[in-house]
Coordinates of C-alpha atoms and ligand atoms in Angstrom, one line a residue:
M3 CA -34.1 -18.9 -35.3
D4 CA -31.3 -20.6 -33.3
E5 CA -32.4 -20.7 -29.7
S6 CA -28.8 -21.0 -28.4
A7 CA -28.3 -17.4 -29.2
Y8 CA -30.7 -16.6 -26.4
Y9 CA -29.6 -19.1 -23.8
P10 CA -25.9 -19.1 -24.4
E11 CA -24.0 -21.9 -22.5
S12 CA -26.0 -21.5 -19.3
E13 CA -25.5 -25.0 -18.2
R14 CA -21.7 -24.9 -17.9
L15 CA -21.3 -22.9 -14.7
A16 CA -19.2 -25.5 -12.8
E17 CA -16.6 -25.5 -15.6
L18 CA -16.6 -21.8 -16.2
L19 CA -16.6 -20.7 -12.6
A20 CA -13.7 -23.1 -12.0
R21 CA -11.6 -21.1 -14.5
I22 CA -12.6 -17.8 -12.9
G23 CA -11.8 -19.2 -9.5
A24 CA -8.3 -20.3 -10.5
S25 CA -7.6 -16.9 -12.0
L26 CA -8.7 -15.1 -8.8
D27 CA -6.6 -17.4 -6.7
D28 CA -3.7 -16.6 -8.9
K29 CA -4.3 -12.8 -8.6
V30 CA -4.4 -13.0 -4.8
H31 CA -1.3 -15.2 -4.6
N32 CA 0.8 -13.3 -7.2
P33 CA -0.3 -9.7 -7.1
P34 CA 0.7 -8.1 -10.4
C35 CA 3.4 -5.5 -9.7
D36 CA 2.4 -3.2 -12.5
P37 CA -1.3 -2.9 -13.3
Y38 CA -0.4 -0.9 -16.4
L39 CA 1.8 -3.6 -18.0
N40 CA -1.0 -4.7 -20.3
R41 CA -2.6 -1.3 -20.6
A42 CA -2.7 -1.3 -24.4
Q43 CA -4.5 -4.6 -24.5
W44 CA -7.3 -3.7 -22.0
E45 CA -7.7 -0.3 -23.4
H46 CA -8.2 -1.9 -26.8
L47 CA -10.9 -4.1 -25.3
A48 CA -12.5 -1.1 -23.7
H49 CA -12.8 0.7 -27.1
E50 CA -14.3 -2.1 -29.1
P51 CA -17.6 -1.4 -30.9
V52 CA -20.8 -3.0 -29.7
P53 CA -20.8 -6.7 -30.7
L54 CA -23.4 -7.4 -33.4
A55 CA -23.1 -11.2 -33.5
P56 CA -23.1 -13.7 -30.5
A57 CA -19.8 -15.2 -29.4
P58 CA -19.1 -18.3 -27.4
V59 CA -19.0 -17.7 -23.6
D60 CA -15.5 -19.4 -23.6
A61 CA -14.1 -16.4 -25.5
L62 CA -15.5 -14.1 -22.8
V63 CA -14.1 -16.2 -20.0
D64 CA -10.7 -16.1 -21.8
E65 CA -10.8 -12.3 -21.7
L66 CA -11.8 -12.2 -18.1
V67 CA -9.0 -14.6 -17.1
S68 CA -6.3 -13.2 -19.3
L69 CA -7.0 -9.5 -19.2
L70 CA -9.7 -8.2 -16.9
I71 CA -8.9 -10.0 -13.6
P72 CA -5.2 -9.5 -13.7
N73 CA -5.6 -5.8 -14.7
G74 CA -8.4 -5.0 -12.4
G75 CA -6.4 -2.9 -10.1
R76 CA -4.6 -3.6 -6.8
V77 CA -7.3 -3.3 -4.2
S78 CA -6.8 -7.0 -3.2
D79 CA -3.0 -6.5 -2.7
P80 CA -1.8 -7.1 0.9
G81 CA -0.3 -3.6 0.8
F82 CA -3.4 -1.8 -0.4
W83 CA -4.1 0.6 2.5
A84 CA -5.8 3.5 0.7
F85 CA -9.1 5.2 1.7
V86 CA -11.2 2.6 3.6
T87 CA -11.2 0.1 0.8
T88 CA -10.4 -3.6 0.6
A89 CA -11.2 -6.7 -1.4
P90 CA -13.5 -9.4 -0.2
T91 CA -12.4 -12.6 1.5
T92 CA -13.3 -16.0 0.1
A93 CA -16.4 -16.9 2.1
P94 CA -18.6 -13.9 1.2
L95 CA -17.4 -14.1 -2.4
V96 CA -18.5 -17.7 -2.7
A97 CA -21.8 -16.9 -1.0
A98 CA -22.3 -13.9 -3.4
T99 CA -21.8 -16.1 -6.4
A100 CA -24.2 -18.8 -4.9
A101 CA -26.9 -16.2 -4.3
A102 CA -26.5 -14.4 -7.6
L103 CA -28.3 -17.3 -9.2
G104 CA -29.6 -19.3 -6.3
A105 CA -31.5 -16.4 -4.6
P106 CA -31.0 -13.4 -6.9
V107 CA -33.2 -11.0 -4.9
R108 CA -33.9 -10.7 -1.2
Y109 CA -37.7 -10.7 -1.4
G110 CA -40.1 -13.5 -1.1
Y111 CA -40.1 -15.7 2.0
Q112 CA -37.3 -18.2 1.2
A113 CA -34.2 -19.4 2.9
V114 CA -32.0 -16.5 1.9
N115 CA -34.6 -13.9 2.9
A116 CA -34.8 -15.4 6.3
I117 CA -31.0 -15.4 6.6
E118 CA -30.9 -11.7 5.5
E119 CA -32.8 -10.8 8.7
R120 CA -30.7 -13.2 10.9
S121 CA -27.5 -11.7 9.6
L122 CA -28.7 -8.2 10.6
E123 CA -29.6 -9.4 14.1
W124 CA -26.1 -11.0 14.4
L125 CA -24.4 -7.7 13.4
G126 CA -26.5 -5.8 15.9
E127 CA -25.7 -8.3 18.6
I128 CA -21.9 -8.4 18.1
F129 CA -21.6 -4.6 17.8
G130 CA -23.6 -4.0 21.1
L131 CA -26.8 -2.6 19.6
P132 CA -30.0 -2.9 21.6
A133 CA -32.3 -5.7 20.3
H134 CA -35.0 -3.2 19.4
M135 CA -32.7 -1.7 16.7
K136 CA -33.6 -3.3 13.3
G137 CA -31.5 -3.2 10.2
L138 CA -31.7 -2.8 6.5
Y139 CA -29.0 -3.6 3.9
T140 CA -28.2 -0.8 1.5
S141 CA -25.7 -0.5 -1.4
G142 CA -23.2 1.1 1.0
G143 CA -22.6 3.9 3.5
S144 CA -23.7 6.7 1.1
S145 CA -27.2 5.3 0.8
A146 CA -27.3 4.1 4.4
N147 CA -26.7 7.7 5.5
I148 CA -29.5 8.9 3.2
V149 CA -31.9 6.4 4.6
A150 CA -30.9 7.3 8.2
M151 CA -31.3 11.0 7.5
G152 CA -34.6 10.2 5.9
A153 CA -35.7 8.6 9.1
A154 CA -34.5 11.6 11.1
R155 CA -36.4 14.0 8.7
Q156 CA -39.6 11.9 9.3
H157 CA -39.0 12.0 13.1
A158 CA -38.5 15.8 13.2
F159 CA -41.5 16.7 11.0
E160 CA -43.9 14.2 12.6
A161 CA -43.1 15.8 15.9
R162 CA -44.7 18.9 14.3
G163 CA -47.6 16.9 13.0
L164 CA -46.3 16.9 9.4
D165 CA -45.5 14.1 7.0
P166 CA -42.5 15.1 4.9
A167 CA -42.6 11.9 2.9
L168 CA -46.1 12.9 1.7
D169 CA -46.0 16.7 1.6
G170 CA -42.3 17.5 1.3
V171 CA -40.4 20.0 3.5
N172 CA -41.8 23.2 1.9
G173 CA -38.7 25.3 2.5
T174 CA -38.8 24.7 6.3
P175 CA -35.4 25.9 7.5
C176 CA -33.7 22.9 9.0
A177 CA -30.2 21.9 10.2
F178 CA -27.8 19.0 10.7
Y179 CA -24.8 19.0 13.0
V180 CA -21.5 17.4 12.2
S181 CA -17.9 17.6 13.2
P182 CA -15.2 18.6 10.6
E183 CA -14.2 14.9 10.5
T184 CA -17.7 13.8 9.3
H185 CA -17.9 12.0 6.0
H186 CA -19.3 14.2 3.2
T187 CA -22.0 11.7 2.4
I188 CA -23.9 13.5 5.2
Q189 CA -23.9 16.7 3.2
R190 CA -25.0 14.7 0.2
A191 CA -27.8 13.2 2.2
A192 CA -29.0 16.7 3.2
A193 CA -28.9 17.7 -0.4
V194 CA -30.9 14.7 -1.6
L195 CA -33.5 15.0 1.1
G196 CA -34.3 18.5 0.1
F197 CA -32.5 20.5 2.8
G198 CA -29.4 21.5 0.8
R199 CA -25.8 21.2 1.8
S200 CA -25.9 24.6 3.5
S201 CA -28.2 23.1 6.2
V202 CA -25.2 21.1 7.5
R203 CA -23.5 23.0 10.4
E204 CA -19.9 22.1 11.0
I205 CA -19.2 22.2 14.8
P206 CA -15.5 22.7 15.7
A207 CA -13.5 19.7 17.1
D208 CA -11.1 19.7 20.0
D209 CA -7.4 18.8 19.7
N210 CA -8.2 15.1 19.5
L211 CA -10.5 15.8 16.6
H212 CA -13.6 15.0 18.7
I213 CA -16.7 17.2 18.2
R214 CA -17.0 19.9 20.9
T215 CA -20.3 19.0 22.7
D216 CA -20.5 22.4 24.4
L217 CA -20.4 24.2 21.0
L218 CA -22.8 21.6 19.6
A219 CA -25.3 22.5 22.3
D220 CA -24.9 26.2 21.7
A221 CA -25.4 25.8 17.9
I222 CA -28.6 23.8 18.3
D223 CA -30.0 26.2 20.9
A224 CA -29.2 29.2 18.6
D225 CA -31.0 27.5 15.7
I226 CA -34.1 26.6 17.8
A227 CA -34.3 30.2 19.0
A228 CA -34.1 31.4 15.4
G229 CA -36.9 29.0 14.4
V230 CA -34.7 26.5 12.6
L231 CA -35.8 22.8 12.9
P232 CA -32.9 20.6 13.9
I233 CA -33.0 17.3 12.0
A234 CA -30.1 15.2 13.3
V235 CA -26.8 15.3 15.1
I236 CA -24.2 13.1 13.6
A237 CA -21.3 11.5 15.5
N238 CA -18.4 9.5 14.1
A239 CA -17.6 6.1 15.4
G240 CA -14.4 5.9 13.4
A241 CA -14.0 9.0 11.3
T242 CA -12.7 8.2 7.8
N243 CA -9.8 10.6 7.9
T244 CA -8.2 9.6 11.2
G245 CA -10.4 6.9 12.8
T246 CA -11.4 9.1 15.7
I247 CA -14.5 8.2 17.8
D248 CA -16.6 11.1 19.0
P249 CA -17.8 11.1 22.6
L250 CA -21.0 9.3 21.8
R251 CA -22.7 9.6 25.2
G252 CA -22.1 13.3 25.4
V253 CA -23.3 13.9 21.9
A254 CA -26.4 11.7 22.5
T255 CA -27.2 13.7 25.7
V256 CA -27.0 17.1 23.9
A257 CA -29.2 15.8 21.1
H258 CA -31.8 14.0 23.1
E259 CA -32.2 16.8 25.7
R260 CA -33.4 18.9 22.7
G261 CA -35.5 16.1 21.1
V262 CA -33.1 15.8 18.2
W263 CA -32.3 12.5 16.3
F264 CA -28.9 11.1 17.2
H265 CA -27.1 9.3 14.3
I266 CA -23.8 7.4 14.5
D267 CA -21.7 7.0 11.3
G268 CA -19.9 3.8 11.9
A269 CA -19.4 2.9 8.2
Y270 CA -15.8 2.2 8.8
G271 CA -15.3 2.0 12.5
L272 CA -18.2 0.2 14.1
P273 CA -16.3 -3.2 14.0
G274 CA -13.7 -1.6 16.3
Y275 CA -16.2 -2.3 19.0
L276 CA -15.0 -6.0 19.0
D277 CA -11.6 -4.9 20.3
E278 CA -12.2 -4.6 24.1
R279 CA -9.3 -2.2 24.5
V280 CA -11.2 0.3 22.4
R281 CA -14.7 -0.7 23.4
P282 CA -15.0 2.0 26.2
K283 CA -14.8 4.6 23.5
Y284 CA -18.1 3.3 22.1
D285 CA -19.9 4.1 25.4
G286 CA -23.3 5.6 24.5
L287 CA -23.7 3.6 21.3
E288 CA -26.9 2.1 22.6
L289 CA -28.5 5.6 22.6
A290 CA -28.4 6.0 18.8
D291 CA -31.6 6.5 16.9
S292 CA -29.8 5.3 13.8
I293 CA -26.4 3.9 13.1
I294 CA -24.7 2.7 9.9
I295 CA -21.9 0.2 9.2
D296 CA -20.3 -0.9 5.9
P297 CA -19.6 -4.6 5.8
H298 CA -17.8 -3.9 2.6
K299 CA -15.1 -2.1 4.5
W300 CA -13.6 -3.7 7.7
L301 CA -15.6 -6.9 7.4
S302 CA -14.3 -7.5 3.9
A303 CA -17.6 -8.2 2.2
P304 CA -17.8 -7.7 -1.6
A305 CA -18.4 -4.0 -2.5
G306 CA -22.0 -2.9 -2.4
I307 CA -23.0 -3.8 1.1
G308 CA -23.9 -1.3 3.7
V309 CA -26.3 -1.5 6.7
V310 CA -28.5 1.1 8.4
F311 CA -30.0 0.3 11.8
V312 CA -32.8 2.3 13.3
R313 CA -34.5 2.1 16.6
D314 CA -37.9 1.7 14.9
R315 CA -38.1 0.2 11.4
T316 CA -41.7 1.4 11.0
I317 CA -40.4 5.0 10.7
L318 CA -38.4 3.8 7.7
Q319 CA -41.6 2.5 6.2
R320 CA -43.4 5.8 6.7
A321 CA -40.4 7.6 5.2
F322 CA -39.7 5.4 2.3
T323 CA -42.7 3.3 1.3
Q324 CA -43.2 3.1 -2.4
G325 CA -46.9 2.9 -1.9
P326 CA -49.3 0.3 -3.3
A327 CA -48.6 -1.1 -6.8
D328 CA -51.3 -2.8 -8.9
Y329 CA -48.8 -5.1 -10.6
L330 CA -48.0 -6.7 -7.2
E331 CA -51.6 -7.8 -6.7
G332 CA -52.0 -11.5 -6.4
S333 CA -48.3 -12.1 -6.1
F334 CA -48.5 -13.2 -2.5
A335 CA -51.2 -15.0 -0.6
D336 CA -53.0 -13.1 2.1
D337 CA -53.7 -16.1 4.3
G338 CA -50.3 -15.9 6.0
R339 CA -49.0 -19.2 4.3
I340 CA -45.3 -19.3 3.9
G341 CA -42.7 -21.6 2.4
V342 CA -44.1 -21.8 -1.1
S343 CA -42.8 -19.6 -3.8
L344 CA -44.8 -16.3 -4.1
D345 CA -47.0 -17.1 -1.1
S346 CA -45.3 -14.6 1.2
P347 CA -43.3 -11.5 0.4
G348 CA -41.1 -12.0 3.4
I349 CA -39.9 -8.9 5.3
P350 CA -40.7 -5.9 3.1
Y351 CA -37.1 -4.5 2.8
G352 CA -38.1 -2.8 -0.4
D353 CA -40.4 -0.5 1.6
F354 CA -37.7 0.5 4.1
G355 CA -35.2 2.2 1.9
L356 CA -34.2 3.3 -1.6
E357 CA -34.1 0.1 -3.5
L358 CA -36.8 -2.3 -4.6
T359 CA -34.9 -5.0 -6.5
A360 CA -31.7 -5.6 -4.6
P361 CA -29.3 -8.5 -4.3
S362 CA -29.2 -10.9 -1.3
R363 CA -26.5 -9.2 0.7
G364 CA -27.3 -10.8 4.1
I365 CA -26.0 -14.2 3.0
Q366 CA -22.6 -12.6 2.3
V367 CA -22.4 -11.2 5.8
W368 CA -23.8 -14.4 7.2
A369 CA -21.0 -16.3 5.3
I370 CA -18.3 -14.0 6.9
L371 CA -19.7 -14.6 10.4
R372 CA -20.0 -18.3 9.8
E373 CA -16.5 -18.6 8.5
Q374 CA -14.7 -16.4 11.0
G375 CA -16.9 -16.5 14.0
V376 CA -16.8 -13.6 16.5
S377 CA -13.4 -14.8 17.7
G378 CA -11.9 -14.7 14.3
L379 CA -13.3 -11.3 13.5
T380 CA -12.2 -9.9 16.8
E381 CA -8.6 -11.2 16.3
R382 CA -8.4 -9.5 12.9
I383 CA -9.8 -6.2 14.2
R384 CA -7.3 -6.2 17.1
R385 CA -4.5 -7.0 14.7
D386 CA -5.4 -4.1 12.4
N387 CA -5.6 -1.7 15.4
D388 CA -2.2 -3.0 16.5
F389 CA -0.8 -2.3 13.0
A390 CA -1.9 1.4 13.2
T391 CA -0.6 1.8 16.8
Y392 CA 2.7 0.1 15.8
V393 CA 3.1 2.5 12.8
A394 CA 2.3 5.6 14.9
R395 CA 4.6 4.6 17.7
T396 CA 7.5 3.6 15.5
A397 CA 7.1 6.9 13.6
N398 CA 7.3 8.9 16.8
D399 CA 10.4 6.9 17.9
D400 CA 12.2 7.8 14.7
P401 CA 13.5 11.4 14.5
R402 CA 13.0 11.4 10.7
L403 CA 9.3 10.6 11.1
E404 CA 6.3 11.9 12.9
S405 CA 2.8 10.6 13.8
L406 CA 0.1 13.3 13.6
T407 CA -2.4 11.2 15.6
T408 CA -2.7 8.6 18.4
P409 CA -4.8 6.1 16.5
D410 CA -8.2 5.2 18.1
L411 CA -8.6 2.5 15.4
S412 CA -6.7 1.2 12.4
V413 CA -5.8 4.4 10.6
A414 CA -2.3 6.0 11.0
C415 CA -1.4 9.4 9.8
I416 CA 2.4 9.8 9.6
R417 CA 4.8 12.0 7.7
Y418 CA 8.5 12.2 6.9
V419 CA 10.2 15.2 8.7
G420 CA 13.8 14.4 7.8
D421 CA 16.5 16.4 9.6
G422 CA 14.0 18.8 11.0
T423 CA 15.0 21.8 8.9
H424 CA 12.0 21.9 6.6
S425 CA 9.1 24.3 6.8
N426 CA 5.6 22.9 6.9
D427 CA 5.0 23.9 3.3
E428 CA 8.2 22.1 2.3
L429 CA 7.2 19.0 4.3
N430 CA 3.8 19.0 2.6
E431 CA 5.4 19.0 -0.8
L432 CA 8.1 16.5 0.2
N433 CA 5.5 14.0 1.6
H434 CA 3.4 14.4 -1.5
R435 CA 6.4 13.3 -3.6
I436 CA 7.1 10.4 -1.2
H437 CA 3.5 9.2 -1.5
R438 CA 3.6 9.3 -5.3
R439 CA 6.7 7.2 -5.3
L440 CA 5.3 4.7 -2.8
V441 CA 2.3 4.0 -5.0
R442 CA 4.3 3.8 -8.2
E443 CA 7.4 2.0 -7.1
T444 CA 6.5 -0.2 -4.1
E445 CA 4.0 -2.7 -2.8
F446 CA 2.6 -0.1 -0.4
L447 CA -0.5 1.7 -1.4
P448 CA -1.6 4.1 1.4
S449 CA -3.6 7.2 0.6
T450 CA -3.0 10.6 2.1
T451 CA -4.9 13.2 4.1
V452 CA -4.3 16.5 5.9
V453 CA -4.3 16.6 9.7
K454 CA -4.2 20.1 11.3
G455 CA -2.5 21.5 8.2
A456 CA 0.0 18.7 7.8
Y457 CA -0.1 16.6 4.6
T458 CA 0.2 13.0 5.9
I459 CA 0.6 9.6 4.5
R460 CA -2.4 7.7 5.7
P461 CA -2.4 3.9 5.8
C462 CA -5.8 2.5 6.8
F463 CA -5.4 -1.1 7.8
I464 CA -8.5 -3.1 6.9
S465 CA -7.0 -5.5 4.4
P466 CA -7.4 -9.1 5.6
R467 CA -4.3 -9.9 3.5
A468 CA -1.9 -7.6 5.2
T469 CA 0.9 -9.2 7.3
W470 CA 3.3 -8.1 10.1
P471 CA 6.4 -8.4 7.9
L472 CA 4.8 -6.0 5.4
I473 CA 3.8 -3.6 8.1
E474 CA 7.4 -3.7 9.5
A475 CA 8.8 -2.9 6.1
F476 CA 6.6 0.1 5.5
L477 CA 8.3 2.9 7.5
P478 CA 11.8 2.0 6.5
T479 CA 10.6 2.4 2.9
V480 CA 9.1 5.8 3.7
V481 CA 12.4 6.9 5.2
R482 CA 14.5 5.6 2.3
I483 CA 12.4 7.4 -0.2
G484 CA 12.2 10.5 2.0
D485 CA 15.9 10.7 2.4
E486 CA 16.4 10.4 -1.4
E487 CA 13.8 13.0 -2.0
A488 CA 15.1 15.4 0.6
A489 CA 18.6 15.0 -0.9
G490 CA 17.1 15.9 -4.2
S491 CA 18.1 12.6 -5.9
T492 CA 16.0 9.9 -7.5
P493 CA 17.4 6.5 -8.1
Ligands
PLP509 C1 -16.9 5.1 3.5 C2 -17.7 5.9 4.4 C3 -19.0 6.4 4.0 C4 -19.6 6.2 2.6 O1 -19.7 4.8 2.4 P1 -19.8 4.2 0.9 O2 -20.0 2.7 1.2 O3 -18.4 4.5 0.3 O4 -20.8 4.8 0.2 C5 -19.7 7.1 4.9 N1 -19.2 7.4 6.2 C6 -18.0 6.9 6.6 C7 -17.5 7.2 7.9 C8 -17.2 6.2 5.7 O5 -16.0 5.8 6.1

C-alpha cells in the first residue's frame, strides 16, 4: 500500500501556509463587495459527494484560496459591526497556527501550558480582578456561563451539605436572577444544569436599562421565604444589546447579604475597564464570585476563546471533575518531576470545566497582549467607545435621526425618524427597510435590536479594522437611504 495516502504532503507547511497567508492578506486589504458573487461555485463545492480517492493537498489549497477564503463572509470587513462579532488580528492568528501543531492541546507541563496560566493571570490583572481569582479558558461565553453557573450551583448546595455534582439537584426549587438585558446563555445554563429556564427570574430594569437592585432584593427574599434556593445573581458588565453596565457594587451587596453567588457577565464588555473614563462604572467588580470575558469579542482573538474566572478554582474541580480514569494511569510521573514530556500533567484544566481535549487558547491571548501591550489595547478600546459616543451624539444633533441610548461602551442604538411625522410602528418598519439596504448595498454591516419598543440600527464597534472615515460616513448613509425609503423611492 502506498504510504503517502496516509501522510499526505505533511512536510510542506511553509509553502502551503505562505499561500494561505497571501490569500488572507488579500481578503483583508480588498474586502469582497458581494459575498454571493461566486455563490454557484461554492455551493457546488458544498454539494460534492464524499471523496473516494486521495487528492493532492495543492488542489485543496487551490480551493481554499480561490473559493473558500474570499467567500467566507464579511466578518473581517472594517464595516462589520453586527452582534458582538469580529475577526482576529494577525498576532493571535499566527500564534493559533503555531500552536495547532506545535502544542496542539493545553495539557502536559510544557511551554504553552505554562503560558496558558500566565495569560489568564495577565487578563485578571489588566481587568482589575483580585489575584485570588483564577481562570479557565472555554470555547466561548456560552460555555463560560455554564461553568460559572455550575460553580454557583456547587456553592449553593454545599451550603446545605449537599453535593449536586455527585447526587444531582433532585427537583430542588432553585432560582437565578437576571435583568431583561442579560444574555440568554444564562437561561441555557440554567437548562443545562438541571434547573430549567423557568428558574430564571427577570428583574425589571430602570430607565437606563440597569437592573433594579431594590426589586432584586425583594425577589430573592420572596423566594427564600417560599423555600426556593437562590443559586446566583447575574449582573452585566456590558450587556450585549446596549452595552449597559449594571450597578455592580449594589448587586453584589444584595447577593452577598443573602449568601448568594454573584456572577458578572463581561463576555463583551469587560475590556471596557481599560478606558479610565468608564472604569468607575466597574466599581464592585472585585466582589464577583465568578466573571466571564470573551477574548474572541473585543480582544479580537480567533473564534472559540472564552474565559471564566472564579474566586476559588477548587470549587470548579468539585463541580466538574471527570473523576479518575484508568487509561491515564502511568501517563505522568508522581515524583513531581517536570519538564519532560508526560512527566507532569501541568494544571488540570480538563478537570475544571466542560472540555478534556482542548486547544491551546492561552497562547493566542498571550500573543495579543505581547503585540499590543496594555497601552495598545487601551487605545483601541477608547477609540471604539469614542466611535459609539460620536454616533449617538451625531444622531441626536441631526433632526432626522435619534439615539435611543447614551452609550456606556461601544454599542450605539440609533434610528431614522425623518421629518417627525411617522408613528412608532411606521418607524420600526422604515428602519427595518433601511437596515436591509445597508447590509445589501453598502460597506456598513450593523445589526439591529429593539430598545424600549423602538427598532434600532445597532452598530457594535469592536472591529480592529474600523476607521474614523468609515464611522463618519455611516450616519450620512443612513440618512440618505432613510430619505429615499421615506419618500417611497428606491434608486
Ligand atoms: C456573546 C455573549 C455571550 C455568549 O458568548 P459566546 O462566546 O457567543 O458563546 C454571553 N454573554 C454576553 C454578554 C455576550 O455578549
